[in-house]
Rosetta silent file (secondary structure, phi, psi, omega in degrees, C-alpha in Angstrom):
SEQUENCE: MVEIDPDFIQAPDNRPKPNVIEAENIPVIDLSPILDSSSNIEKDPLVFDELVRKIGSACKEWGFFQVINHGAPLESRQKIESVGKKFFGQKMEEKKKVRRDIVKVMGYYESEVTKSVRDWKEVFDFTFEEPTLIPASIDPHDKEVTHWYNQWPEFPPGMSEAFQEYAQHMKKLSIKIMELIAVSLGLPRERFNEFFKDETSWIRFNHYPPCPNPDIALGVGSHKDTGALTVLAQDEVSGLEVRRKSDGEWLLVKPLPNAYIINVGDLVQVWSNDAYESIEHRVVLNTEKARLSYPFFLFPAHYTMVEPLKEFTNDENPPKYKPYNWGKFLATRKLGNFMKLGVDNIHTQHFKIT
SCORE:     score description
SCORE:     0.000 S_00000001
   1 L     0.000  130.966 -171.877  132.153  119.470 -116.949 S_00000001
   2 L   -84.526  163.215 -175.246  132.570  117.250 -120.020 S_00000001
   3 L  -109.651  146.479 -178.197  130.865  113.848 -119.362 S_00000001
   4 L  -124.919  159.912 -175.176  133.105  110.846 -119.832 S_00000001
   5 L   -58.758  125.527  175.682  131.825  107.395 -120.334 S_00000001
   6 H   -43.619  -54.881  167.540  130.591  106.018 -116.615 S_00000001
   7 H   -14.459  -29.285  175.900  132.791  103.153 -117.280 S_00000001
   8 H  -107.084    7.925 -175.146  135.722  105.252 -116.343 S_00000001
   9 L   -75.885  119.459  167.068  134.233  106.637 -113.122 S_00000001
  10 L   -85.172  156.202  158.824  136.018  105.720 -110.150 S_00000001
  11 L   -34.806  135.086  172.965  134.304  105.212 -106.382 S_00000001
  12 H   -35.412  -53.584 -160.182  134.208  108.241 -104.346 S_00000001
  13 H   -66.610   -3.786 -141.751  136.806  106.657 -101.627 S_00000001
  14 H  -125.062  -20.160 -172.393  139.141  105.560 -104.880 S_00000001
  15 L   -82.833  160.667 -166.083  139.409  109.030 -106.642 S_00000001
  16 L   -61.282  163.121  171.966  142.577  111.329 -106.582 S_00000001
  17 L   -98.059  130.891  166.026  142.440  114.111 -103.868 S_00000001
  18 L   -29.183  -45.972 -163.411  142.535  117.621 -104.946 S_00000001
  19 L   -95.705  103.555 -169.109  145.451  118.144 -102.818 S_00000001
  20 L   -81.005  147.414  177.930  148.558  116.375 -104.570 S_00000001
  21 L  -117.466  114.956 -179.850  151.339  115.423 -101.690 S_00000001
  22 E   -81.863  137.999 -163.793  154.624  115.250 -103.717 S_00000001
  23 L   -83.392  134.190 -154.905  156.563  112.440 -102.426 S_00000001
  24 L  -112.378  125.676  158.349  159.886  113.432 -100.024 S_00000001
  25 L    80.392   17.532  168.972  162.815  111.146  -99.235 S_00000001
  26 L   -65.948  127.804 -167.020  162.082  108.339 -101.694 S_00000001
  27 L   -67.767  139.318  173.919  165.424  106.274 -101.859 S_00000001
  28 E  -113.240   95.758 -174.654  167.405  107.032 -104.845 S_00000001
  29 E  -105.571  117.864  165.285  170.129  104.580 -105.139 S_00000001
  30 E   -29.686   76.667 -175.126  173.300  104.788 -107.010 S_00000001
  31 L   -85.785    9.363 -162.595  174.289  101.611 -109.000 S_00000001
  32 L   -78.059   19.597  157.591  177.472  102.608 -110.463 S_00000001
  33 L   -89.786  -31.549  171.201  179.780  100.745 -107.670 S_00000001
  34 L   -84.528   14.915  175.642  178.518   97.311 -109.503 S_00000001
  35 L  -114.996  -33.014 -169.983  179.114   98.600 -112.912 S_00000001
  36 L   -61.718  125.224  176.239  182.225  100.611 -112.441 S_00000001
  37 L   -87.515  -10.724 -170.891  185.322   98.554 -113.144 S_00000001
  38 L   -93.459   -7.440  178.290  187.590  101.017 -111.545 S_00000001
  39 L  -110.357   90.185  158.355  185.982  100.601 -108.265 S_00000001
  40 L   -19.568   67.846 -165.449  186.996   97.121 -107.256 S_00000001
  41 L   -64.276  -18.687 -175.333  184.078   95.819 -104.785 S_00000001
  42 L   -72.189  -42.831  178.403  185.926   92.756 -103.888 S_00000001
  43 L   -67.008  -23.086  173.793  188.959   94.811 -102.883 S_00000001
  44 L  -129.863  103.091  157.071  186.440   97.628 -100.679 S_00000001
  45 L   -66.042  -31.082  166.061  183.705   95.374  -99.729 S_00000001
  46 H   -37.429  -52.386 -179.425  182.556   97.922  -97.715 S_00000001
  47 H   -59.655  -46.440 -175.056  181.141   99.894 -100.957 S_00000001
  48 H   -67.875  -43.997  166.480  179.190   96.650 -101.740 S_00000001
  49 H   -88.955   13.938  173.589  177.681   96.345  -98.509 S_00000001
  50 H  -102.469  -19.777  169.492  176.495   99.602  -97.925 S_00000001
  51 H   -70.731  -52.516  170.080  174.979   99.737 -101.403 S_00000001
  52 H   -61.810  -40.265  179.981  172.715   96.035 -100.328 S_00000001
  53 H   -53.963  -42.055 -166.835  171.912   98.221  -96.675 S_00000001
  54 H   -79.006  -20.392 -175.836  170.324  100.887  -98.919 S_00000001
  55 H   -80.326  -66.292 -167.623  168.561   98.291 -101.062 S_00000001
  56 H   -62.211  -38.086 -176.356  167.059   96.234  -98.388 S_00000001
  57 H   -79.028  -16.706  168.538  165.927   99.356  -96.026 S_00000001
  58 H   -79.730  -11.073  178.414  164.196  100.737  -99.549 S_00000001
  59 H   -86.090  -47.807 -176.235  162.511   97.305  -99.733 S_00000001
  60 H   -77.597  -29.454  171.489  161.522   97.231  -96.381 S_00000001
  61 L   -94.609  -34.438  179.446  160.432  100.613  -95.761 S_00000001
  62 L  -102.581  -52.487 -161.100  159.174  101.724  -99.161 S_00000001
  63 L    78.532    7.731 -174.578  158.663   98.623 -101.577 S_00000001
  64 E  -169.371  141.547 -162.683  160.067  100.864 -103.994 S_00000001
  65 E  -162.631  172.850  148.242  163.130  103.057 -104.855 S_00000001
  66 E   -87.585  140.184  173.582  164.832  104.639 -107.781 S_00000001
  67 E  -132.321  151.346  173.162  167.844  103.864 -109.539 S_00000001
  68 E  -127.770 -179.033 -156.360  170.596  105.863 -111.463 S_00000001
  69 L    22.655   56.665 -178.653  173.703  105.068 -113.210 S_00000001
  70 L   -96.544   25.627  173.732  172.331  101.861 -113.836 S_00000001
  71 L    57.809    9.401 -171.596  174.032  100.972 -117.049 S_00000001
  72 L  -101.142  138.058 -174.867  170.843  100.805 -119.481 S_00000001
  73 L   -76.010  148.269 -166.601  171.980  103.006 -122.392 S_00000001
  74 H   -83.380  -20.406 -176.002  169.688  106.078 -122.594 S_00000001
  75 H   -64.443  -26.896  175.357  169.810  105.797 -126.245 S_00000001
  76 H   -73.431  -53.645 -170.232  167.623  102.572 -126.234 S_00000001
  77 H   -53.189  -45.768  172.171  165.089  104.342 -124.108 S_00000001
  78 H   -61.703  -27.714  174.805  164.917  107.303 -126.213 S_00000001
  79 H   -87.293  -17.037  179.596  164.114  105.127 -129.370 S_00000001
  80 H   -80.807  -35.863  174.032  161.295  102.836 -127.908 S_00000001
  81 H   -69.303  -27.695  171.009  159.782  106.235 -126.663 S_00000001
  82 H   -69.650  -51.250 -178.620  159.986  107.662 -130.187 S_00000001
  83 H   -55.419  -56.998 -161.672  158.364  104.577 -131.818 S_00000001
  84 H   -61.720  -29.030  176.718  155.726  104.170 -129.298 S_00000001
  85 H   -61.154  -36.032 -165.593  154.962  107.788 -129.786 S_00000001
  86 H  -110.300  -16.203  160.226  154.361  107.523 -133.399 S_00000001
  87 H   -65.040  -95.860  169.161  152.331  103.917 -132.743 S_00000001
  88 L   -22.708  -17.523  167.032  150.039  105.725 -130.560 S_00000001
  89 L  -102.684    4.759  173.324  149.733  108.671 -132.683 S_00000001
  90 L   -70.625  147.727  172.655  148.021  106.243 -135.641 S_00000001
  91 L   -50.544  155.633 -164.881  144.311  106.238 -136.296 S_00000001
  92 H   -74.701  -21.316  174.336  142.328  103.859 -134.076 S_00000001
  93 H   -64.427  -41.705  172.100  142.005  101.726 -137.016 S_00000001
  94 H   -70.047  -59.302  170.725  145.556  101.071 -137.750 S_00000001
  95 H   -41.201  -25.219  178.274  146.237  100.346 -133.906 S_00000001
  96 H   -88.293   -3.001  178.743  143.463   97.678 -133.907 S_00000001
  97 H   -77.687   -1.079  172.892  145.215   95.606 -136.710 S_00000001
  98 H  -139.385   21.935  147.085  147.232   94.081 -133.851 S_00000001
  99 E   -16.380   95.668 -177.690  144.878   94.181 -131.267 S_00000001
 100 L   -51.203  159.506  176.992  145.144   91.636 -128.573 S_00000001
 101 L  -148.538 -153.420 -173.554  142.380   89.051 -128.013 S_00000001
 102 L   -88.852  -26.309 -178.579  141.960   85.491 -126.053 S_00000001
 103 L   -95.454  -55.630 -172.820  144.107   83.769 -128.706 S_00000001
 104 L  -100.237   95.167 -151.401  146.686   86.439 -129.559 S_00000001
 105 L   -94.425   -4.387 -179.581  147.114   87.755 -126.024 S_00000001
 106 L  -101.067  151.825  174.629  150.219   90.285 -126.826 S_00000001
 107 E   130.020 -142.552 -169.966  149.690   93.756 -128.919 S_00000001
 108 E   -94.925  167.864 -178.230  147.418   96.637 -128.554 S_00000001
 109 E  -171.686  142.969  167.810  144.315   97.256 -126.142 S_00000001
 110 L  -131.717   23.178 -172.979  142.375  100.314 -125.085 S_00000001
 111 L  -124.584    8.651  175.384  139.951   98.549 -122.520 S_00000001
 112 L   -21.508  124.239  174.427  142.322   97.840 -119.963 S_00000001
 113 E  -110.152  152.163  173.994  140.146   97.031 -116.330 S_00000001
 114 E  -152.448   98.633  168.692  141.428   97.681 -112.687 S_00000001
 115 L    66.533   32.319  158.673  139.292   96.390 -110.185 S_00000001
 116 L    81.796    2.394  178.350  136.284   96.383 -112.378 S_00000001
 117 E  -124.366  126.405 -163.782  136.904   99.977 -113.292 S_00000001
 118 E   -98.912  152.417 -161.854  138.415  100.920 -116.747 S_00000001
 119 L   -65.931  150.937  155.848  141.783  102.303 -116.989 S_00000001
 120 L   -79.823   50.368 -164.607  142.217  105.912 -118.986 S_00000001
 121 L  -146.010 -172.618  156.367  144.755  104.528 -121.137 S_00000001
 122 L  -145.911  158.269 -164.877  145.949  102.524 -123.970 S_00000001
 123 E  -134.269  155.275  159.818  148.438   99.795 -124.104 S_00000001
 124 E  -124.175  107.894  179.081  151.150   97.943 -126.083 S_00000001
 125 E  -119.761  138.842  171.162  152.395   94.590 -124.992 S_00000001
 126 E  -136.662  150.874  171.519  155.044   92.305 -126.083 S_00000001
 127 E   -78.492  130.481 -170.214  156.749   89.202 -124.557 S_00000001
 128 L   -76.047  -39.945  173.577  160.264   89.032 -123.792 S_00000001
 129 L   -89.603  129.540  179.259  160.891   85.223 -124.879 S_00000001
 130 L  -141.751  115.743   20.805  159.317   84.375 -127.891 S_00000001
 131 L   -83.736  158.912  165.634  157.422   82.029 -127.829 S_00000001
 132 E  -112.868  153.811 -168.228  156.979   82.038 -124.216 S_00000001
 133 E  -101.561  136.248  179.677  155.680   78.963 -122.854 S_00000001
 134 E  -139.491  173.048  176.713  152.513   79.242 -120.683 S_00000001
 135 E   -94.573  144.297 -165.766  149.724   76.521 -119.683 S_00000001
 136 L   -70.879  -10.586 -166.608  146.967   76.036 -122.307 S_00000001
 137 L  -149.385  160.024 -170.166  144.337   76.203 -119.815 S_00000001
 138 L   -85.396  -34.321 -176.246  143.417   77.600 -116.450 S_00000001
 139 L   -48.879   99.648 -156.586  142.487   73.970 -115.399 S_00000001
 140 L   -58.338  -14.320  176.307  144.931   73.009 -112.582 S_00000001
 141 L   -96.658   -9.978  177.052  144.849   69.245 -114.114 S_00000001
 142 L   -77.373  131.689 -172.801  145.618   69.985 -117.444 S_00000001
 143 L  -104.851    3.869 -168.952  149.362   69.803 -118.349 S_00000001
 144 L   -81.468  164.475 -177.046  149.103   71.072 -121.842 S_00000001
 145 E  -131.022  125.035  169.854  151.355   73.956 -122.753 S_00000001
 146 E  -105.865 -176.715 -172.845  150.899   76.645 -125.358 S_00000001
 147 E  -127.392  138.180  163.640  152.916   79.320 -126.629 S_00000001
 148 E   -80.963  124.929  149.944  152.441   83.464 -126.646 S_00000001
 149 L  -102.566  172.105 -145.676  153.788   85.284 -129.702 S_00000001
 150 L  -134.600  126.055  167.509  154.244   88.939 -130.122 S_00000001
 151 L  -100.351  134.297 -178.687  152.322   90.921 -132.931 S_00000001
 152 L  -123.484  136.884 -178.866  154.104   93.822 -134.481 S_00000001
 153 L   -70.708  171.494  166.560  152.496   96.644 -136.442 S_00000001
 154 L   -69.009  -52.085 -174.555  153.760   97.785 -139.859 S_00000001
 155 L  -121.707  147.203   23.091  154.253  101.076 -138.738 S_00000001
 156 L   -84.611  144.710  178.213  156.484  102.866 -137.328 S_00000001
 157 L   -79.362  135.387 -177.685  159.013  100.406 -139.018 S_00000001
 158 L    99.685  -10.291  161.552  161.625   98.920 -136.606 S_00000001
 159 H   -14.322  -60.513 -173.134  159.313   98.945 -133.735 S_00000001
 160 H   -82.467  -24.868  161.695  159.954   95.476 -133.004 S_00000001
 161 H   -63.918  -54.378 -166.684  163.748   95.723 -133.250 S_00000001
 162 H   -69.960  -25.680 -179.425  163.843   98.701 -131.028 S_00000001
 163 H   -86.634  -25.762  170.625  161.515   97.307 -128.271 S_00000001
 164 H   -60.507  -47.193  179.548  163.587   93.845 -128.246 S_00000001
 165 H   -57.705  -42.747  175.580  166.673   95.797 -127.676 S_00000001
 166 H   -73.754  -45.219  179.070  165.359   97.664 -124.739 S_00000001
 167 H   -37.114  -50.409 -175.405  164.000   94.417 -123.354 S_00000001
 168 H   -61.322  -33.425  175.447  167.334   92.824 -123.245 S_00000001
 169 H   -69.090  -25.225 -176.229  168.721   95.834 -121.203 S_00000001
 170 H   -69.180  -38.284  178.238  165.692   95.852 -118.979 S_00000001
 171 H  -101.589    8.510  153.346  166.410   92.006 -117.844 S_00000001
 172 H   -66.186  -44.597 -162.926  169.947   92.655 -117.610 S_00000001
 173 H   -73.921  -45.637  170.281  169.145   95.243 -115.160 S_00000001
 174 H   -61.395  -32.047  161.770  166.461   93.482 -113.200 S_00000001
 175 H   -68.469  -25.908 -178.967  168.533   90.669 -112.619 S_00000001
 176 H   -68.491  -48.683  171.451  171.371   92.696 -111.144 S_00000001
 177 H   -45.500  -56.623 -162.800  168.436   94.223 -108.753 S_00000001
 178 H   -58.799  -36.440 -168.871  167.172   90.676 -108.137 S_00000001
 179 H   -76.435  -29.957 -165.974  170.608   89.718 -107.062 S_00000001
 180 H   -86.530  -48.334  171.304  171.104   92.668 -104.681 S_00000001
 181 H   -56.841  -26.372 -171.814  167.765   91.969 -103.066 S_00000001
 182 H   -87.123  -31.741  165.780  168.806   88.529 -102.379 S_00000001
 183 H   -87.460  -21.662  166.341  171.831   89.401 -100.591 S_00000001
 184 H   -61.194  -45.804 -172.392  170.123   92.200  -98.765 S_00000001
 185 L   -99.649   14.775  145.879  167.813   89.541  -97.324 S_00000001
 186 L   101.698   21.652  170.880  170.711   87.320  -96.238 S_00000001
 187 L  -107.469  160.606  169.850  170.688   84.788  -99.565 S_00000001
 188 L   -64.005  157.815 -159.370  173.258   83.846 -101.780 S_00000001
 189 L   -43.484  -84.634 -168.932  173.651   86.528 -104.822 S_00000001
 190 L   -61.578   25.176  177.858  171.987   83.994 -107.451 S_00000001
 191 L   -69.299  -22.852  167.787  169.431   82.610 -105.225 S_00000001
 192 L   -80.256  -17.958 -160.623  166.308   84.087 -107.449 S_00000001
 193 H   -88.930    0.770  170.908  167.839   83.458 -110.732 S_00000001
 194 H   -74.608  -15.806  173.048  167.180   79.844 -111.235 S_00000001
 195 H   -68.272   -6.971 -170.588  162.938   80.944 -111.326 S_00000001
 196 H  -127.434   35.578  155.851  163.681   82.911 -114.455 S_00000001
 197 L   -31.769  -67.470 -161.877  165.161   79.978 -116.712 S_00000001
 198 L  -130.232   44.499 -173.668  162.309   80.004 -118.905 S_00000001
 199 E   -35.393  146.717  133.556  160.570   83.637 -118.030 S_00000001
 200 L   -92.806   37.862 -170.942  157.516   84.833 -118.701 S_00000001
 201 L   -66.210  161.611 -161.772  158.508   88.395 -118.729 S_00000001
 202 E  -175.585  165.554  177.721  157.070   90.967 -120.625 S_00000001
 203 E  -132.450  146.831  173.519  156.959   94.805 -121.414 S_00000001
 204 E  -144.332  119.226  158.260  153.905   96.985 -121.916 S_00000001
 205 L   -75.654   92.798 -160.315  153.707  100.503 -123.153 S_00000001
 206 E   -85.789  115.558  172.393  151.439  102.508 -121.656 S_00000001
 207 E  -125.027  121.049 -160.991  149.877  106.050 -122.928 S_00000001
 208 E  -111.270  104.993  177.251  147.620  108.062 -120.931 S_00000001
 209 L   -55.466  165.867  171.934  145.861  110.468 -122.976 S_00000001
 210 L   -58.142  141.045  174.259  144.808  114.150 -121.527 S_00000001
 211 L  -116.012  123.440 -175.707  141.723  113.568 -119.252 S_00000001
 212 L   -90.402   -2.176  165.369  138.899  116.228 -119.262 S_00000001
 213 L  -157.479   88.394 -179.015  137.959  115.203 -115.878 S_00000001
 214 L   -64.248    9.075 -163.619  140.894  113.876 -113.969 S_00000001
 215 L  -110.627   11.406  179.498  139.410  114.241 -110.584 S_00000001
 216 L  -142.460    4.854 -175.259  136.944  111.050 -111.175 S_00000001
 217 L  -144.925  155.878 -179.709  139.083  108.586 -113.422 S_00000001
 218 L  -122.471  164.002  167.541  142.558  107.115 -113.015 S_00000001
 219 L  -103.459    0.227  175.422  144.901  106.083 -115.540 S_00000001
 220 E  -161.666  141.333 -171.419  145.583  103.003 -113.799 S_00000001
 221 E   -96.651  162.669  175.415  143.394  102.102 -110.479 S_00000001
 222 E   -56.538  130.823 -172.806  145.148  101.388 -107.358 S_00000001
 223 E  -170.390  160.749  172.811  146.886   97.917 -107.560 S_00000001
 224 E  -116.344  142.098  172.833  150.090   95.904 -106.618 S_00000001
 225 L   -73.282  128.547  172.983  152.256   94.080 -109.147 S_00000001
 226 L   -80.181   -5.487  174.230  152.100   90.153 -109.155 S_00000001
 227 L   -99.017 -148.792  177.579  155.175   89.589 -110.500 S_00000001
 228 L   -60.471  -54.540 -161.878  159.079   89.461 -109.134 S_00000001
 229 E  -164.588  143.414 -160.494  160.065   92.983 -109.874 S_00000001
 230 E  -124.159  107.639  166.696  158.802   95.981 -112.111 S_00000001
 231 E  -114.007  117.885 -168.740  161.435   98.488 -113.767 S_00000001
 232 E  -104.792  130.328  162.169  159.436  101.249 -114.791 S_00000001
 233 L  -105.383  121.399 -172.468  160.460  104.070 -117.304 S_00000001
 234 E  -138.637  135.065 -173.600  158.485  107.090 -117.531 S_00000001
 235 L   -54.548 -158.237 -176.603  158.481  110.447 -119.746 S_00000001
 236 L   -95.394   -5.515 -177.947  158.774  113.849 -117.885 S_00000001
 237 L   -79.826  115.572 -176.273  155.082  114.095 -117.281 S_00000001
 238 L   -52.817  166.456  167.621  154.137  113.001 -113.581 S_00000001
 239 L   172.864  -18.009  177.421  151.471  110.869 -112.811 S_00000001
 240 E   -81.367  107.893 -171.767  152.619  107.726 -110.716 S_00000001
 241 E  -108.164  130.898  170.067  151.123  107.661 -107.041 S_00000001
 242 E  -129.972  162.549  166.711  152.179  105.113 -104.423 S_00000001
 243 E   -82.952  110.956  176.519  150.854  104.528 -101.190 S_00000001
 244 L   -56.648  126.035 -152.181  153.145  105.241  -98.240 S_00000001
 245 L   -94.317  -28.427  171.483  153.119  102.313  -96.317 S_00000001
 246 L   -65.936  -31.559  177.119  153.453  104.209  -92.884 S_00000001
 247 L  -124.637  -10.935 -154.749  150.251  106.126  -93.006 S_00000001
 248 L    48.717   35.741  173.446  148.625  104.996  -96.380 S_00000001
 249 L   -74.463  134.300  175.112  148.890  108.450  -97.829 S_00000001
 250 E   -71.226  150.038 -172.183  149.142  108.748 -101.381 S_00000001
 251 E  -142.777  117.072 -178.079  152.212  110.233 -102.836 S_00000001
 252 E   -68.727  126.935  177.489  153.136  111.600 -106.449 S_00000001
 253 L   -90.287  116.223 -168.720  156.430  110.301 -107.644 S_00000001
 254 L   -92.364  144.940 -174.805  158.175  113.171 -109.517 S_00000001
 255 L   -71.600  150.811 -177.601  160.070  111.538 -112.393 S_00000001
 256 L  -104.891  149.751  174.925  163.951  111.660 -112.577 S_00000001
 257 L   -88.410  140.564 -178.844  165.611  111.859 -116.050 S_00000001
 258 L    48.254   33.560  144.837  167.105  108.568 -116.872 S_00000001
 259 L   -77.346  161.544  156.143  165.921  106.911 -113.925 S_00000001
 260 E  -120.876  144.824  170.373  164.276  103.914 -113.338 S_00000001
 261 E  -105.748  130.674 -177.124  161.521  102.877 -110.474 S_00000001
 262 E   -86.849  127.588  165.066  161.859   99.553 -108.966 S_00000001
 263 E   -93.138  112.919  165.481  158.716   98.136 -108.032 S_00000001
 264 E   -66.748  114.416  169.438  159.219   95.158 -105.293 S_00000001
 265 L   -70.608  152.143  172.970  156.625   92.629 -106.567 S_00000001
 266 H   -36.813  -47.981 -169.998  154.238   90.165 -104.906 S_00000001
 267 H   -62.012  -57.048 -172.597  156.733   87.257 -105.694 S_00000001
 268 H   -53.873  -43.481  166.318  159.392   88.693 -103.630 S_00000001
 269 H   -63.924  -22.945  160.415  156.980   89.120 -100.958 S_00000001
 270 H   -69.320  -63.411 -173.315  155.756   85.584 -100.995 S_00000001
 271 H   -35.505  -66.643 -173.374  159.409   84.196 -101.342 S_00000001
 272 L   -87.126   24.901  146.827  160.620   85.993  -98.378 S_00000001
 273 L    77.188   54.726  158.314  157.496   84.959  -96.383 S_00000001
 274 L    56.357   35.194  149.901  156.424   89.162  -95.796 S_00000001
 275 L   -83.581  -34.189 -174.422  159.850   90.216  -95.156 S_00000001
 276 L  -126.198  138.015  177.139  159.706   92.722  -98.008 S_00000001
 277 L  -127.647  161.487 -173.514  156.409   93.334  -99.085 S_00000001
 278 L   -60.155  157.952  162.929  154.761   94.799 -102.759 S_00000001
 279 L  -101.371  149.543 -161.914  153.854   98.283 -102.946 S_00000001
 280 E  -103.703  148.482  175.963  150.339   99.579 -103.807 S_00000001
 281 E  -162.963  149.489 -176.180  150.274  102.154 -106.489 S_00000001
 282 E  -138.264 -164.690 -157.780  147.913  103.862 -109.460 S_00000001
 283 E  -147.387  114.403 -175.390  148.392  106.472 -112.035 S_00000001
 284 L   -96.640  146.188  177.633  146.401  110.219 -111.627 S_00000001
 285 L   -91.460 -176.071  179.475  145.497  111.931 -115.096 S_00000001
 286 L  -175.203  138.025  178.878  145.742  115.669 -115.964 S_00000001
 287 L   -76.882   -7.624 -179.380  144.119  117.601 -118.645 S_00000001
 288 L   -77.864  -56.135 -156.835  146.673  118.976 -120.745 S_00000001
 289 L  -115.772  140.918  171.818  149.456  116.521 -121.327 S_00000001
 290 L   -81.346  140.940  179.373  149.534  112.978 -122.481 S_00000001
 291 E  -115.254  132.122 -177.699  151.990  110.691 -120.324 S_00000001
 292 E  -102.962  127.869  161.812  154.094  107.727 -121.720 S_00000001
 293 E  -135.440  169.833 -171.436  155.478  104.927 -119.245 S_00000001
 294 L  -163.477   64.601  151.651  156.995  101.540 -120.161 S_00000001
 295 L   -32.424  121.792  172.945  157.373   98.759 -117.619 S_00000001
 296 E  -103.112  124.432 -169.461  159.263   95.709 -117.722 S_00000001
 297 E   -96.738   98.902  169.305  157.421   92.870 -115.666 S_00000001
 298 E   -78.816   97.376  171.175  160.374   90.259 -114.452 S_00000001
 299 L  -113.044  158.175 -165.539  158.176   87.070 -114.384 S_00000001
 300 L   -74.817 -159.951  169.317  159.617   83.483 -113.488 S_00000001
 301 E  -100.166  167.477 -159.207  158.913   80.406 -115.756 S_00000001
 302 L   -78.905    0.784 -168.272  155.543   79.282 -115.839 S_00000001
 303 L  -113.263   -0.901 -175.746  156.188   75.955 -114.528 S_00000001
 304 L   -63.565  108.550  170.073  157.406   77.825 -111.032 S_00000001
 305 E   -73.523   96.573  178.177  155.723   76.564 -107.680 S_00000001
 306 E   -85.281  118.100 -175.102  155.442   79.769 -105.676 S_00000001
 307 L  -169.707  160.017 -155.089  155.677   79.618 -102.119 S_00000001
 308 L   -72.967  116.297 -168.674  157.804   81.017  -99.322 S_00000001
 309 L   -60.996  155.616 -165.113  161.619   79.498  -99.358 S_00000001
 310 H   -61.997  -34.494 -159.057  162.808   77.296  -96.768 S_00000001
 311 H   -73.755  -27.556 -169.784  165.513   79.965  -95.796 S_00000001
 312 H  -102.779   16.382 -167.571  162.344   82.063  -94.489 S_00000001
 313 L  -130.189  146.961  159.702  160.285   79.390  -92.707 S_00000001
 314 L  -158.466 -167.265 -177.775  160.618   77.351  -89.278 S_00000001
 315 L   -67.233  -24.889 -174.487  158.420   76.394  -86.607 S_00000001
 316 L   -78.249  -25.038 -169.061  158.310   80.009  -84.995 S_00000001
 317 L  -140.814   74.895  178.990  157.610   81.531  -88.539 S_00000001
 318 L   -61.220  162.739  175.612  155.592   79.187  -90.493 S_00000001
 319 L   -47.526  130.035  160.582  154.661   79.655  -94.229 S_00000001
 320 L   -99.905   22.901  178.434  151.927   82.598  -94.742 S_00000001
 321 E  -148.026  144.979  167.978  151.140   81.671  -98.198 S_00000001
 322 L   -80.068  134.425  171.324  149.865   78.342  -99.918 S_00000001
 323 L   -61.055  155.229  166.231  151.900   77.282 -103.007 S_00000001
 324 E  -157.061  155.799  168.956  150.749   77.903 -106.222 S_00000001
 325 E   -57.384   97.209 -174.889  151.311   77.700 -109.812 S_00000001
 326 H   -34.754  -58.263 -158.730  152.887   80.690 -111.602 S_00000001
 327 H   -63.071  -34.411  163.549  151.760   79.578 -115.037 S_00000001
 328 H   -44.582  -75.486 -163.524  148.165   78.985 -113.730 S_00000001
 329 H   -58.822  -47.674  175.966  147.804   82.113 -111.763 S_00000001
 330 H   -61.991  -23.015 -166.477  149.196   84.291 -115.025 S_00000001
 331 H   -80.602  -45.164 -164.243  146.870   82.209 -117.389 S_00000001
 332 H   -67.808  -33.372 -175.753  143.903   82.838 -115.152 S_00000001
 333 H   -74.540  -35.993  179.623  144.696   86.706 -114.918 S_00000001
 334 H   -65.665  -22.862  178.072  145.065   86.805 -118.731 S_00000001
 335 H   -81.226  -26.757 -176.191  141.764   85.125 -119.411 S_00000001
 336 H   -62.518  -21.968  178.581  140.026   87.652 -117.017 S_00000001
 337 L   -60.895  -11.191 -169.816  141.072   90.347 -119.664 S_00000001
 338 L  -143.516   11.284  166.485  138.747   89.123 -121.984 S_00000001
 339 L  -155.352  155.313 -177.240  135.989   87.035 -120.479 S_00000001
 340 L   -93.531  133.520 -163.204  134.261   87.228 -117.238 S_00000001
 341 L   -88.376  -20.518 -174.700  135.285   84.339 -114.894 S_00000001
 342 L   107.512  -26.389 -170.276  132.245   84.748 -112.307 S_00000001
 343 L  -152.980  159.332  171.779  134.500   86.276 -109.512 S_00000001
 344 L   -15.864  133.613  159.405  137.276   88.704 -108.928 S_00000001
 345 L   -51.589  137.065 -170.192  140.244   88.184 -110.776 S_00000001
 346 L   -71.552  147.567 -169.553  142.840   86.280 -108.872 S_00000001
 347 L  -125.509  144.822  167.458  145.129   87.939 -106.637 S_00000001
 348 H   -36.378  -48.296 -171.943  148.407   87.137 -104.761 S_00000001
 349 H   -72.482   -3.648 -177.905  146.490   87.519 -101.375 S_00000001
 350 H   -84.626   11.538 -177.422  144.070   84.527 -102.217 S_00000001
 351 H  -110.657    8.368 -172.928  146.954   81.966 -101.268 S_00000001
 352 E   -63.710  123.398  160.178  147.490   84.073  -97.804 S_00000001
 353 L   -69.462  117.603  169.183  147.054   81.662  -94.891 S_00000001
 354 L  -119.762    0.000    0.000  144.926   83.178  -92.138 S_00000001
């Protein structure tokens, strides 16, 4: 066995199992009915109703699903995968020229940590809206706002244009899916849209190199996504595992060509007062092949107060979460990437009413 840095070694209970279980019956949802102009949904509402039913069932039973015929062009996805490979293929000193830090929070990073254990990966982050408005401090009484800007490398050329074009397609797709989720919850179709007017959304490009000890390390440790929705693209190399709600078993998700994996995030769980729940997931590694993935994280405006919507609370079903400010929450999590705060990084469950 090759010895790896102890920072990467997972506790025995968190390590991948030797026997991989490939996920079956994962919902695969065809979005063509809402994209194809030849199928007029207004004339055939049953088509739309069936699509909404599938979305709702997937959210409730799994917390995630895959979408096909989604309208996002394959060429844009191929372009960012190509430039991403070129970027990560450079020498470390070149990548570190755009390394993120406590001031420049977007860019390259190679020391991500999940639940106090280092992830076997390197990343490149960029924000969707530039600049992104965010609280200047984590002090709840400080109203000052600062700005997040992107850092772009000189090589490969065209990286910023390719990534920004791709981000536009992901924003459009994520809003369509949020509208379907809203209807599946019995809400008006555009109920969630108001939260994303001054969004804090961003994209991460993950590169998982081959690992000599994939039995004791993880590409990303077990976690849930804190935002509203995650739209994940990945290459042909398997690695994503999700924890099945029914029995807690870890299942390997086989990539589908040109499909996107949709994760319900913690915000949907809070807004729906636990009608839908986010999904726990992680990334396993292998000894031979590198893996690429690129999630788009749909995040609301920094001034959003996150709490269960009034449509899901009453005397018999009171709110299950205390309100919290999204910007302060996000700023605290970002700060935790660069300095120890004396406690575990903040999570949505910290606001759960018990």
